[in-house]
Amino acid sequence: MIAAPDSAVEGRLKARVCIIGAGAAGIALACELDGAGFDVLLLEAGGLKLAEELADYYRGSATPPHPDAAQFRRVVFGGTTGVWGGRCIPFDPIDLQVRDYVSHSGWPIGYEELASFYPAAMKYCDAGHFDFQSASALPQPTPTIPGLTSDDVIAAGGIERYSLPTNFGARYRKKIQESRNVTALLGLRCVRLVRAPGEMRILTIEVADKAGQKFTVNADVFVLATGGIEVPRMLLFSDREGSGFGNAGDAVGRYYMCHFENNCGRLIPAPGKVAFMFERTVDGVYCRRQLRFTPQAQQRHGLLNTAFRLHFPSYSDASHGSSVMSTIYLAKSALIPEYRVILEHGLEAQPSPALAHVRNVVRGIPQLLEFAGDYIFRIKLARRKLPYTLVPNADGSYPLEFNSEQTPSASNRITLTGEADRHGLPRVQVAWRLSEADTDSAYRACLLLQDSLHTRGVCRLEFDTERLHQRIGHSVPLGGHHIGTARMAASPRDGVVDSNCAVFGLTNLFIASSAVFPTSSHANPTLTIVALAVRLARHLRERLVTP
């Protein structure tokens, strides 16, 4: 059932399990507990439709170059999946291993354990089969770069799959509405976790509606299914007498990670077609190719896990010669703020004058008409949408984009400020920067890829070596990937939650969020968030259902 709070809400605020937050994690968890034999409450601070005034819940401050704390975050049923691009990529085995060149690396669970939940997560995300190898996933696989063979680069190339994109709020609304044991209550925001006096458990939580009226929720088990910024905010604020729930090792809010990405040069292919455009997998899912290093190469060269993609030129640089890209750039005011930032991605100089873009539009009317048809039938009307526009550069070259994991660092953290919002929750301060280890790894990864490509003579990767290190150092976190602020660990000394995502020191508080990731991989977090939510559902079923 899905309902808004009313005069009878107080009587319904009791369940065996209370899930706080209805984004990808919370909704997947609730769906997995549908029919479990016990009552489940799913609380969402927003409604079924986005209300712009609720964005104030997430307003905070951040140290540049990190964007505003509210970017890519939505207070609504479905959470940020409403603006999600749909990119789905699993973690690799090496991501969960202890690596002596990556500080604070290693997960307390093995890769096989995590991977066993990826097929279910793929189904929730509408991303097809759990197959990310081009050789088996594509109907007629061709080399990503013809002729490339290397001991360091995965020559066959992996793929990244794309969801519909799936808005979890819309996609799973009917399932939750029809559930007999899951009740979703909208417009109720958790404002405090209340610990039972003298006990190692959460007794109740306080929630508030938009008008500020407060209620109490009772449950046997509570799950924080909010993001990597809200999780530490709640853990730190709720422990009035201590330093934060689960904070015996001073890890709450620390080890905050975002993926960093940038364009690292220009790839000029030799004769032979490179795999640049979107392709369809054998199960009908849009995908794109990646270039990545083997685990052995990462270990041998001490590299963070990094993926490379052939990119399209910057929208704002009219030298791309594309009427489509110029039209999108000229119409940028119609895009949400986060997408406007993407239009500037990869631009080293000032944007081209508007007149140069107008010339591209006038000269490329046929291309624009073809794109209009694509937009109507493959993007606007299609259930599985073409993820985004891919237009090659006019000169035949391809900007090369990298996406890298970040080293977990205690100095990158979320803290509370002295300013409170309308419900009395302190606003957050985000401290984030790239470390020298991050910059150096990405720099050496670019050099290694350049050497691998040049050695085989399959194409050239050109960049200014002297400027590259500085350019990488100026990379910014994009896409709202808030990771690692309540990390999973084997002991309270090293993290915030155990291998079952239970908060250390509290027997009935769990976390379903990218906040629990000890390391970030290069992979977008949504697929792994959902996989861990499905895993947590299994644990809760085993714990709460009496044989």
Coordinates of C-alpha atoms in Angstrom, one line a residue:
M1 CA 0.0 0.0 0.0
I2 CA 1.1 3.6 -0.7
A3 CA -0.4 6.4 1.3
A4 CA 0.1 10.0 2.4
P5 CA 0.1 10.8 6.2
D6 CA -3.3 11.8 7.6
S7 CA -5.0 12.0 11.0
A8 CA -4.8 8.2 11.3
V9 CA -1.1 8.0 10.6
E10 CA 0.0 7.5 14.2
G11 CA -1.7 4.1 14.4
R12 CA 0.1 2.8 11.3
L13 CA 3.6 3.7 12.4
K14 CA 4.6 0.3 13.6
A15 CA 6.1 -2.7 11.9
R16 CA 8.7 -5.4 12.1
V17 CA 10.9 -3.6 9.6
C18 CA 11.0 0.1 8.9
I19 CA 12.9 1.2 5.8
I20 CA 14.0 4.9 5.7
G21 CA 14.2 6.2 2.2
A22 CA 12.5 5.1 -1.1
G23 CA 15.3 5.3 -3.6
A24 CA 16.8 2.4 -5.5
A25 CA 18.0 0.6 -2.3
G26 CA 14.8 1.2 -0.3
I27 CA 12.4 0.2 -3.0
A28 CA 14.4 -2.9 -4.0
L29 CA 14.6 -3.9 -0.4
A30 CA 10.8 -3.4 0.1
C31 CA 10.0 -5.4 -3.0
E32 CA 12.2 -8.2 -1.8
L33 CA 10.4 -8.3 1.5
D34 CA 7.0 -8.3 -0.2
G35 CA 5.2 -11.4 1.0
A36 CA 7.8 -12.1 3.7
G37 CA 5.2 -12.8 6.4
F38 CA 5.9 -9.6 8.5
D39 CA 4.9 -6.0 8.2
V40 CA 7.2 -3.6 6.5
L41 CA 7.1 0.2 6.5
L42 CA 8.8 2.2 3.7
L43 CA 9.1 5.9 4.6
E44 CA 9.7 8.5 2.0
A45 CA 10.2 12.2 2.8
G46 CA 8.8 13.2 -0.6
G47 CA 5.7 12.4 -2.6
L48 CA 5.0 10.6 -5.9
K49 CA 5.9 13.8 -7.8
L50 CA 8.9 16.0 -7.3
A51 CA 8.3 19.1 -5.2
E52 CA 11.1 21.6 -5.7
E53 CA 10.7 23.2 -2.3
L54 CA 11.8 19.9 -0.7
A55 CA 15.3 20.2 -2.2
D56 CA 16.0 22.4 0.8
Y57 CA 16.3 19.2 2.9
Y58 CA 19.6 18.5 1.1
R59 CA 21.0 21.9 1.0
G60 CA 24.5 22.1 2.5
S61 CA 28.0 23.4 1.7
A62 CA 30.9 21.8 0.0
T63 CA 34.6 22.6 -0.5
P64 CA 35.4 23.3 -4.2
P65 CA 35.7 21.6 -6.6
H66 CA 32.9 19.4 -5.2
P67 CA 29.5 20.6 -6.4
D68 CA 26.7 21.7 -4.2
A69 CA 25.6 19.1 -1.7
A70 CA 22.1 18.9 -3.2
Q71 CA 23.3 18.1 -6.8
F72 CA 21.9 15.0 -8.3
R73 CA 19.8 14.3 -5.2
R74 CA 16.0 14.2 -5.3
V75 CA 13.4 14.1 -2.5
V76 CA 10.7 12.0 -4.2
F77 CA 9.4 8.4 -4.3
G78 CA 12.1 6.7 -6.4
G79 CA 14.8 9.1 -5.3
T80 CA 17.6 10.0 -7.7
T81 CA 16.6 7.2 -10.1
G82 CA 14.2 9.8 -11.5
V83 CA 17.2 11.6 -13.1
W84 CA 19.5 8.5 -13.4
G85 CA 21.2 8.0 -16.7
G86 CA 20.8 4.2 -16.4
R87 CA 24.5 3.1 -16.7
C88 CA 24.9 -0.3 -15.1
I89 CA 28.4 -1.8 -14.4
P90 CA 29.3 -4.4 -11.8
F91 CA 32.4 -4.3 -9.6
D92 CA 35.4 -6.5 -10.5
P93 CA 36.9 -9.1 -8.2
I94 CA 40.0 -6.9 -7.7
D95 CA 37.8 -4.2 -6.3
L96 CA 37.0 -6.2 -3.2
Q97 CA 40.5 -7.4 -2.6
V98 CA 43.1 -5.9 -0.3
R99 CA 45.6 -4.1 -2.5
D100 CA 48.8 -3.0 -0.8
Y101 CA 49.0 0.1 -3.0
V102 CA 45.5 1.2 -2.2
S103 CA 45.1 2.4 1.4
H104 CA 42.1 1.1 3.4
S105 CA 41.2 -1.4 0.6
G106 CA 39.5 -4.7 1.0
W107 CA 35.9 -5.8 1.7
P108 CA 34.9 -8.2 4.5
I109 CA 32.9 -10.3 1.9
G110 CA 34.2 -12.1 -1.2
Y111 CA 33.4 -11.3 -4.8
E112 CA 31.5 -14.5 -5.3
E113 CA 29.2 -13.5 -2.5
L114 CA 28.5 -10.1 -4.1
A115 CA 28.3 -11.4 -7.6
S116 CA 25.6 -14.0 -6.7
F117 CA 23.2 -11.0 -6.2
Y118 CA 24.0 -9.2 -9.4
P119 CA 21.5 -11.2 -11.6
A120 CA 18.6 -10.1 -9.4
A121 CA 19.9 -6.5 -9.4
M122 CA 20.1 -6.6 -13.2
K123 CA 16.4 -7.5 -13.2
Y124 CA 15.5 -4.7 -10.9
C125 CA 17.4 -2.2 -13.1
D126 CA 16.0 -3.6 -16.4
A127 CA 19.6 -4.1 -17.7
G128 CA 19.3 -7.6 -19.1
H129 CA 21.6 -10.5 -18.5
F130 CA 24.6 -10.4 -16.0
D131 CA 27.0 -10.5 -18.9
F132 CA 29.5 -7.7 -19.5
Q133 CA 31.8 -9.4 -22.0
S134 CA 31.5 -8.1 -25.6
A135 CA 32.4 -11.6 -27.0
S136 CA 29.3 -13.2 -25.4
A137 CA 27.0 -10.2 -24.9
L138 CA 26.9 -8.9 -28.5
P139 CA 25.3 -10.7 -31.4
Q140 CA 28.2 -10.0 -33.8
P141 CA 31.2 -8.9 -31.6
T142 CA 33.9 -7.0 -33.3
P143 CA 37.1 -5.7 -31.7
T144 CA 36.8 -2.4 -29.8
I145 CA 40.0 -1.3 -31.6
P146 CA 40.9 -3.6 -34.5
G147 CA 44.3 -5.1 -34.1
L148 CA 44.8 -4.3 -30.4
T149 CA 46.6 -7.1 -28.5
S150 CA 48.3 -6.4 -25.2
D151 CA 49.3 -8.0 -22.0
D152 CA 48.0 -5.0 -20.1
V153 CA 44.7 -4.0 -21.9
I154 CA 41.7 -6.3 -22.0
A155 CA 41.8 -6.5 -25.8
A156 CA 38.3 -7.9 -26.4
G157 CA 36.8 -5.1 -24.4
G158 CA 34.1 -5.0 -21.7
I159 CA 30.8 -3.3 -22.0
E160 CA 28.7 -1.1 -19.9
R161 CA 24.9 -1.8 -20.0
Y162 CA 22.1 0.8 -19.8
S163 CA 18.8 0.6 -18.0
L164 CA 15.6 1.9 -19.6
P165 CA 16.5 4.1 -17.6
T166 CA 14.4 2.7 -14.8
N167 CA 12.7 5.2 -12.4
F168 CA 12.3 2.9 -9.4
G169 CA 9.4 5.0 -8.1
A170 CA 7.3 4.6 -11.3
R171 CA 8.5 1.0 -12.1
Y172 CA 7.7 -0.5 -8.7
R173 CA 4.9 1.7 -7.5
K174 CA 2.2 -0.9 -8.5
K175 CA 4.0 -3.8 -6.8
I176 CA 4.2 -1.9 -3.5
Q177 CA 0.7 -0.5 -3.9
E178 CA -0.7 -4.1 -4.2
S179 CA 1.5 -5.5 -1.4
R180 CA -0.3 -7.0 1.6
N181 CA 2.6 -6.5 4.0
V182 CA 4.5 -3.5 2.7
T183 CA 3.1 0.0 3.4
A184 CA 4.8 3.0 1.8
L185 CA 4.1 6.3 3.6
L186 CA 4.9 9.5 1.8
G187 CA 5.8 12.9 3.1
L188 CA 7.4 11.5 6.3
R189 CA 11.0 12.4 6.9
C190 CA 13.2 10.7 9.4
V191 CA 14.7 13.3 11.7
R192 CA 16.3 11.3 14.5
L193 CA 17.1 7.7 15.5
V194 CA 16.4 7.1 19.2
R195 CA 18.4 4.6 21.0
A196 CA 16.9 2.5 23.8
P197 CA 18.4 3.6 27.1
G198 CA 21.2 1.3 28.2
E199 CA 20.6 -1.0 25.3
M200 CA 22.4 -1.8 22.0
R201 CA 19.4 -1.1 19.7
I202 CA 17.3 1.6 18.2
L203 CA 14.0 1.9 20.1
T204 CA 12.1 4.3 17.8
I205 CA 12.7 6.9 15.2
E206 CA 11.2 10.4 15.0
V207 CA 9.6 11.5 11.7
A208 CA 8.2 14.8 10.6
D209 CA 5.8 15.8 7.8
K210 CA 6.2 18.8 5.6
A211 CA 4.3 21.0 8.1
G212 CA 6.7 20.0 10.8
Q213 CA 4.4 17.8 12.8
K214 CA 6.3 14.9 14.4
F215 CA 5.4 11.3 14.9
T216 CA 7.1 8.2 16.4
V217 CA 7.8 5.0 14.5
N218 CA 8.2 1.7 16.2
A219 CA 9.9 -1.3 14.6
D220 CA 12.0 -4.3 15.5
V221 CA 14.5 -3.5 12.7
F222 CA 15.4 -0.2 11.1
V223 CA 17.2 0.2 7.7
L224 CA 18.7 3.5 6.6
A225 CA 18.3 3.4 2.8
T226 CA 19.5 6.9 2.1
G227 CA 22.6 8.0 0.3
G228 CA 26.2 8.5 1.2
I229 CA 25.6 12.0 2.5
E230 CA 22.4 11.4 4.4
V231 CA 23.5 8.3 6.2
P232 CA 26.4 9.9 8.2
R233 CA 24.2 12.9 8.7
M234 CA 21.7 10.8 10.6
L235 CA 24.2 8.7 12.4
L236 CA 26.2 11.7 13.7
F237 CA 23.1 13.8 14.7
S238 CA 21.1 11.1 16.4
D239 CA 23.8 10.2 19.0
R240 CA 23.3 13.1 21.3
E241 CA 25.6 11.8 24.0
G242 CA 28.3 10.3 21.9
S243 CA 30.3 10.9 18.7
G244 CA 27.8 9.1 16.4
F245 CA 26.2 5.7 16.1
G246 CA 28.6 3.1 14.8
N247 CA 31.5 5.5 15.2
A248 CA 33.8 3.6 17.6
G249 CA 36.5 3.7 14.9
D250 CA 35.9 7.4 14.0
A251 CA 34.8 6.3 10.5
V252 CA 31.3 7.7 10.2
G253 CA 31.4 10.4 7.5
R254 CA 35.0 9.6 6.6
Y255 CA 36.4 7.9 3.5
Y256 CA 34.0 9.7 1.3
M257 CA 34.6 8.9 -2.3
C258 CA 33.4 10.1 -5.7
H259 CA 34.4 8.8 -9.1
F260 CA 36.5 11.3 -11.0
E261 CA 36.5 11.6 -14.7
N262 CA 38.1 13.7 -17.4
N263 CA 39.2 13.7 -21.0
C264 CA 42.8 12.7 -21.2
G265 CA 43.7 13.1 -24.8
R266 CA 42.7 12.5 -28.4
L267 CA 42.6 9.0 -30.0
I268 CA 43.3 8.9 -33.7
P269 CA 42.4 5.5 -35.1
A270 CA 44.3 3.7 -37.8
P271 CA 42.3 2.5 -40.9
G272 CA 39.6 0.2 -39.5
K273 CA 36.4 1.0 -37.7
V274 CA 36.6 1.5 -33.9
A275 CA 33.5 0.6 -31.8
F276 CA 32.2 4.0 -30.9
M277 CA 28.4 4.0 -31.2
F278 CA 25.8 2.4 -29.0
E279 CA 25.2 -1.3 -29.7
R280 CA 22.5 -3.7 -28.7
T281 CA 23.2 -6.8 -26.7
V282 CA 21.7 -10.2 -27.6
D283 CA 19.0 -9.5 -25.0
G284 CA 18.2 -6.1 -26.6
V285 CA 19.9 -3.8 -24.1
Y286 CA 21.9 -0.7 -25.2
C287 CA 25.5 -0.9 -24.3
R288 CA 28.9 0.8 -25.0
R289 CA 32.4 -0.5 -25.1
Q290 CA 35.1 0.2 -22.5
L291 CA 38.9 -0.1 -22.5
R292 CA 40.3 -1.4 -19.2
F293 CA 43.4 -2.9 -17.8
T294 CA 43.7 -6.5 -16.7
P295 CA 43.8 -7.2 -12.9
Q296 CA 47.4 -8.3 -13.4
A297 CA 48.3 -5.0 -15.0
Q298 CA 46.6 -3.0 -12.2
Q299 CA 48.6 -5.0 -9.6
R300 CA 51.9 -4.8 -11.6
H301 CA 51.7 -1.0 -12.2
G302 CA 49.9 -0.1 -8.9
L303 CA 46.9 1.4 -10.6
L304 CA 43.4 2.3 -9.3
N305 CA 40.7 0.6 -11.3
T306 CA 40.1 2.8 -14.4
A307 CA 37.8 2.6 -17.4
F308 CA 38.3 4.4 -20.7
R309 CA 35.7 5.3 -23.3
L310 CA 35.8 6.9 -26.7
H311 CA 34.0 10.1 -26.1
F312 CA 32.1 12.7 -28.2
P313 CA 33.6 16.2 -28.5
S314 CA 32.5 18.9 -26.1
Y315 CA 29.1 20.3 -26.9
S316 CA 30.3 23.8 -26.3
D317 CA 33.2 23.7 -28.8
A318 CA 31.6 24.4 -32.2
S319 CA 34.6 22.9 -34.0
H320 CA 32.9 19.5 -33.7
G321 CA 30.9 20.6 -36.8
S322 CA 27.7 18.9 -35.6
S323 CA 24.3 20.6 -36.0
V324 CA 22.9 18.2 -33.4
M325 CA 25.4 19.0 -30.7
S326 CA 25.2 22.8 -31.4
T327 CA 21.4 22.6 -31.2
I328 CA 21.6 20.9 -27.8
Y329 CA 24.1 23.4 -26.6
L330 CA 22.0 26.4 -27.7
A331 CA 19.0 24.8 -25.9
K332 CA 20.9 24.1 -22.7
S333 CA 18.6 26.3 -20.6
A334 CA 15.9 23.7 -21.0
L335 CA 18.1 21.1 -19.2
I336 CA 18.2 20.4 -15.5
P337 CA 21.3 22.1 -13.9
E338 CA 23.3 18.9 -13.5
Y339 CA 23.0 18.2 -17.3
R340 CA 24.1 21.7 -18.1
V341 CA 27.3 21.0 -16.4
I342 CA 27.9 18.0 -18.6
L343 CA 27.7 20.2 -21.7
E344 CA 31.0 21.8 -20.5
H345 CA 32.7 18.5 -19.8
G346 CA 36.0 18.2 -21.5
L347 CA 36.3 21.8 -22.7
E348 CA 39.7 23.3 -22.1
A349 CA 39.1 26.7 -23.7
Q350 CA 36.1 29.1 -23.5
P351 CA 32.9 28.0 -25.2
S352 CA 32.5 28.9 -28.9
P353 CA 30.4 32.0 -29.7
A354 CA 26.7 31.4 -30.3
L355 CA 27.1 32.4 -33.9
A356 CA 29.5 29.5 -34.6
H357 CA 26.9 27.1 -33.2
V358 CA 24.2 28.7 -35.3
R359 CA 26.3 28.1 -38.5
N360 CA 26.6 24.4 -37.6
V361 CA 22.8 24.2 -37.2
V362 CA 22.2 25.9 -40.6
R363 CA 24.8 23.8 -42.5
G364 CA 23.6 20.6 -40.9
I365 CA 19.8 20.6 -41.4
P366 CA 19.8 17.0 -42.9
Q367 CA 21.7 15.7 -39.9
L368 CA 19.4 17.6 -37.6
L369 CA 16.3 16.1 -39.2
E370 CA 17.7 12.6 -38.9
F371 CA 18.4 13.2 -35.2
A372 CA 14.8 14.6 -34.7
G373 CA 13.5 11.2 -35.9
D374 CA 15.8 9.4 -33.6
Y375 CA 14.8 11.6 -30.7
I376 CA 11.1 11.0 -31.3
F377 CA 11.2 7.3 -31.9
R378 CA 14.3 6.1 -30.0
I379 CA 14.3 8.4 -27.1
K380 CA 11.0 10.1 -26.4
L381 CA 8.6 7.3 -27.3
A382 CA 10.7 4.3 -26.8
R383 CA 10.4 2.3 -23.6
R384 CA 14.1 1.4 -23.7
K385 CA 15.6 4.7 -24.6
L386 CA 18.8 5.5 -26.5
P387 CA 20.9 6.7 -23.5
Y388 CA 22.4 9.8 -25.0
T389 CA 23.6 11.5 -28.2
L390 CA 26.8 10.1 -29.8
V391 CA 28.2 12.2 -32.6
P392 CA 31.8 11.7 -33.9
N393 CA 34.2 14.6 -34.3
A394 CA 34.4 16.2 -37.7
D395 CA 38.1 15.4 -38.0
G396 CA 37.8 11.7 -37.3
S397 CA 39.4 11.7 -33.9
Y398 CA 37.9 10.8 -30.6
P399 CA 38.4 12.5 -27.2
L400 CA 39.3 9.7 -24.7
E401 CA 37.5 9.9 -21.4
F402 CA 38.6 8.0 -18.3
N403 CA 36.6 7.2 -15.2
S404 CA 38.5 6.2 -12.1
E405 CA 38.0 5.0 -8.6
Q406 CA 39.3 7.1 -5.8
T407 CA 41.6 6.1 -2.9
P408 CA 39.6 6.0 0.4
S409 CA 40.9 8.9 2.5
A410 CA 39.9 9.8 6.1
S411 CA 40.3 13.5 5.3
N412 CA 37.5 13.3 2.7
R413 CA 34.4 13.4 4.8
I414 CA 30.9 14.6 5.7
T415 CA 30.5 16.7 8.8
L416 CA 27.7 18.6 10.5
T417 CA 27.5 22.4 10.5
G418 CA 26.0 24.7 13.1
E419 CA 23.1 25.6 10.7
A420 CA 19.9 23.6 11.0
D421 CA 17.1 23.1 8.4
R422 CA 13.4 23.4 9.1
H423 CA 13.2 20.2 11.0
G424 CA 16.2 20.9 13.2
L425 CA 18.7 18.6 11.3
P426 CA 22.2 20.2 11.0
R427 CA 23.2 20.9 7.4
V428 CA 26.3 19.1 6.1
Q429 CA 29.7 20.2 5.0
V430 CA 31.3 18.1 2.3
A431 CA 35.1 18.0 2.3
W432 CA 36.5 16.4 -0.9
R433 CA 39.7 16.5 -2.9
L434 CA 41.8 14.3 -5.1
S435 CA 44.9 12.9 -3.5
E436 CA 48.3 12.8 -5.1
A437 CA 47.8 9.0 -5.3
D438 CA 44.6 9.5 -7.3
T439 CA 46.1 11.9 -9.7
D440 CA 49.3 9.9 -10.2
S441 CA 47.4 6.7 -10.8
A442 CA 45.2 8.3 -13.5
Y443 CA 48.2 9.9 -15.1
R444 CA 50.2 6.6 -15.2
A445 CA 47.1 4.8 -16.5
C446 CA 46.9 7.2 -19.5
L447 CA 50.6 6.8 -20.2
L448 CA 50.3 3.0 -20.1
L449 CA 47.3 3.0 -22.4
Q450 CA 49.2 5.3 -24.8
D451 CA 52.2 2.9 -24.8
S452 CA 50.0 -0.1 -25.4
L453 CA 48.2 1.5 -28.3
H454 CA 51.4 2.8 -29.9
T455 CA 53.3 -0.4 -29.5
R456 CA 50.7 -2.3 -31.6
G457 CA 50.4 0.6 -34.1
V458 CA 46.6 0.3 -34.0
C459 CA 46.0 4.0 -33.3
R460 CA 47.6 7.1 -31.7
L461 CA 46.7 8.6 -28.4
E462 CA 47.8 12.2 -28.3
F463 CA 48.0 14.4 -25.2
D464 CA 50.4 17.0 -23.8
T465 CA 52.3 15.0 -21.3
E466 CA 53.5 18.0 -19.3
R467 CA 49.9 19.4 -19.0
L468 CA 48.2 16.0 -18.5
H469 CA 49.0 15.6 -14.8
Q470 CA 47.8 19.1 -14.0
R471 CA 44.6 18.6 -16.0
I472 CA 43.8 15.3 -14.1
G473 CA 44.4 17.1 -10.9
H474 CA 41.7 19.6 -11.8
S475 CA 39.1 16.8 -12.3
V476 CA 35.8 17.1 -10.4
P477 CA 33.4 14.6 -9.1
L478 CA 30.4 14.2 -11.4
G479 CA 27.2 12.3 -11.3
G480 CA 26.3 12.3 -7.7
H481 CA 28.2 9.1 -6.7
H482 CA 28.4 9.5 -3.0
I483 CA 30.3 6.5 -1.6
G484 CA 32.0 5.2 1.5
T485 CA 30.9 7.3 4.5
A486 CA 29.7 4.2 6.6
R487 CA 32.1 1.6 5.3
M488 CA 31.7 -2.1 5.7
A489 CA 34.5 -3.7 7.7
A490 CA 35.4 -6.8 9.8
S491 CA 35.6 -4.8 13.1
P492 CA 34.3 -1.6 14.6
R493 CA 37.9 -0.3 14.6
D494 CA 37.9 -0.2 10.8
G495 CA 34.4 0.7 9.8
V496 CA 30.8 1.4 10.6
V497 CA 28.8 -1.7 9.5
D498 CA 29.6 -5.4 9.5
S499 CA 29.5 -7.8 6.6
N500 CA 25.7 -7.9 6.9
C501 CA 25.5 -4.1 6.8
A502 CA 24.5 -4.0 10.5
V503 CA 25.8 -0.9 12.3
F504 CA 28.4 -1.9 14.9
G505 CA 27.1 -1.4 18.4
L506 CA 23.4 -1.6 17.5
T507 CA 21.7 -4.9 17.0
N508 CA 18.8 -3.7 14.9
L509 CA 20.1 -0.9 12.6
F510 CA 21.2 -1.7 9.1
I511 CA 22.3 0.4 6.2
A512 CA 21.4 -0.1 2.5
S513 CA 23.4 2.4 0.6
S514 CA 26.7 3.1 -1.3
A515 CA 27.8 4.6 2.0
V516 CA 28.8 1.0 3.0
F517 CA 31.2 0.5 0.1
P518 CA 34.8 0.3 1.4
T519 CA 36.1 1.1 -2.1
S520 CA 34.4 2.5 -5.1
S521 CA 35.7 0.7 -8.2
H522 CA 35.3 2.6 -11.5
A523 CA 31.7 1.4 -11.7
N524 CA 28.6 3.5 -11.3
P525 CA 27.2 2.5 -7.9
T526 CA 23.5 1.9 -8.6
L527 CA 23.8 -1.8 -9.7
T528 CA 25.9 -2.7 -6.6
I529 CA 23.6 -0.7 -4.3
V530 CA 20.6 -2.8 -5.5
A531 CA 22.6 -6.1 -5.3
L532 CA 23.5 -5.3 -1.6
A533 CA 19.9 -4.4 -0.9
V534 CA 18.7 -7.8 -2.3
R535 CA 21.4 -9.4 -0.1
L536 CA 20.2 -7.6 3.0
A537 CA 16.6 -8.7 2.3
R538 CA 17.7 -12.3 2.4
H539 CA 19.5 -11.7 5.7
L540 CA 16.4 -10.0 7.2
R541 CA 14.1 -12.8 6.0
E542 CA 16.4 -15.4 7.6
R543 CA 16.6 -13.4 10.8
L544 CA 12.9 -12.5 11.2
V545 CA 10.9 -15.4 9.8
T546 CA 10.4 -18.0 12.5
P547 CA 10.7 -21.6 11.0

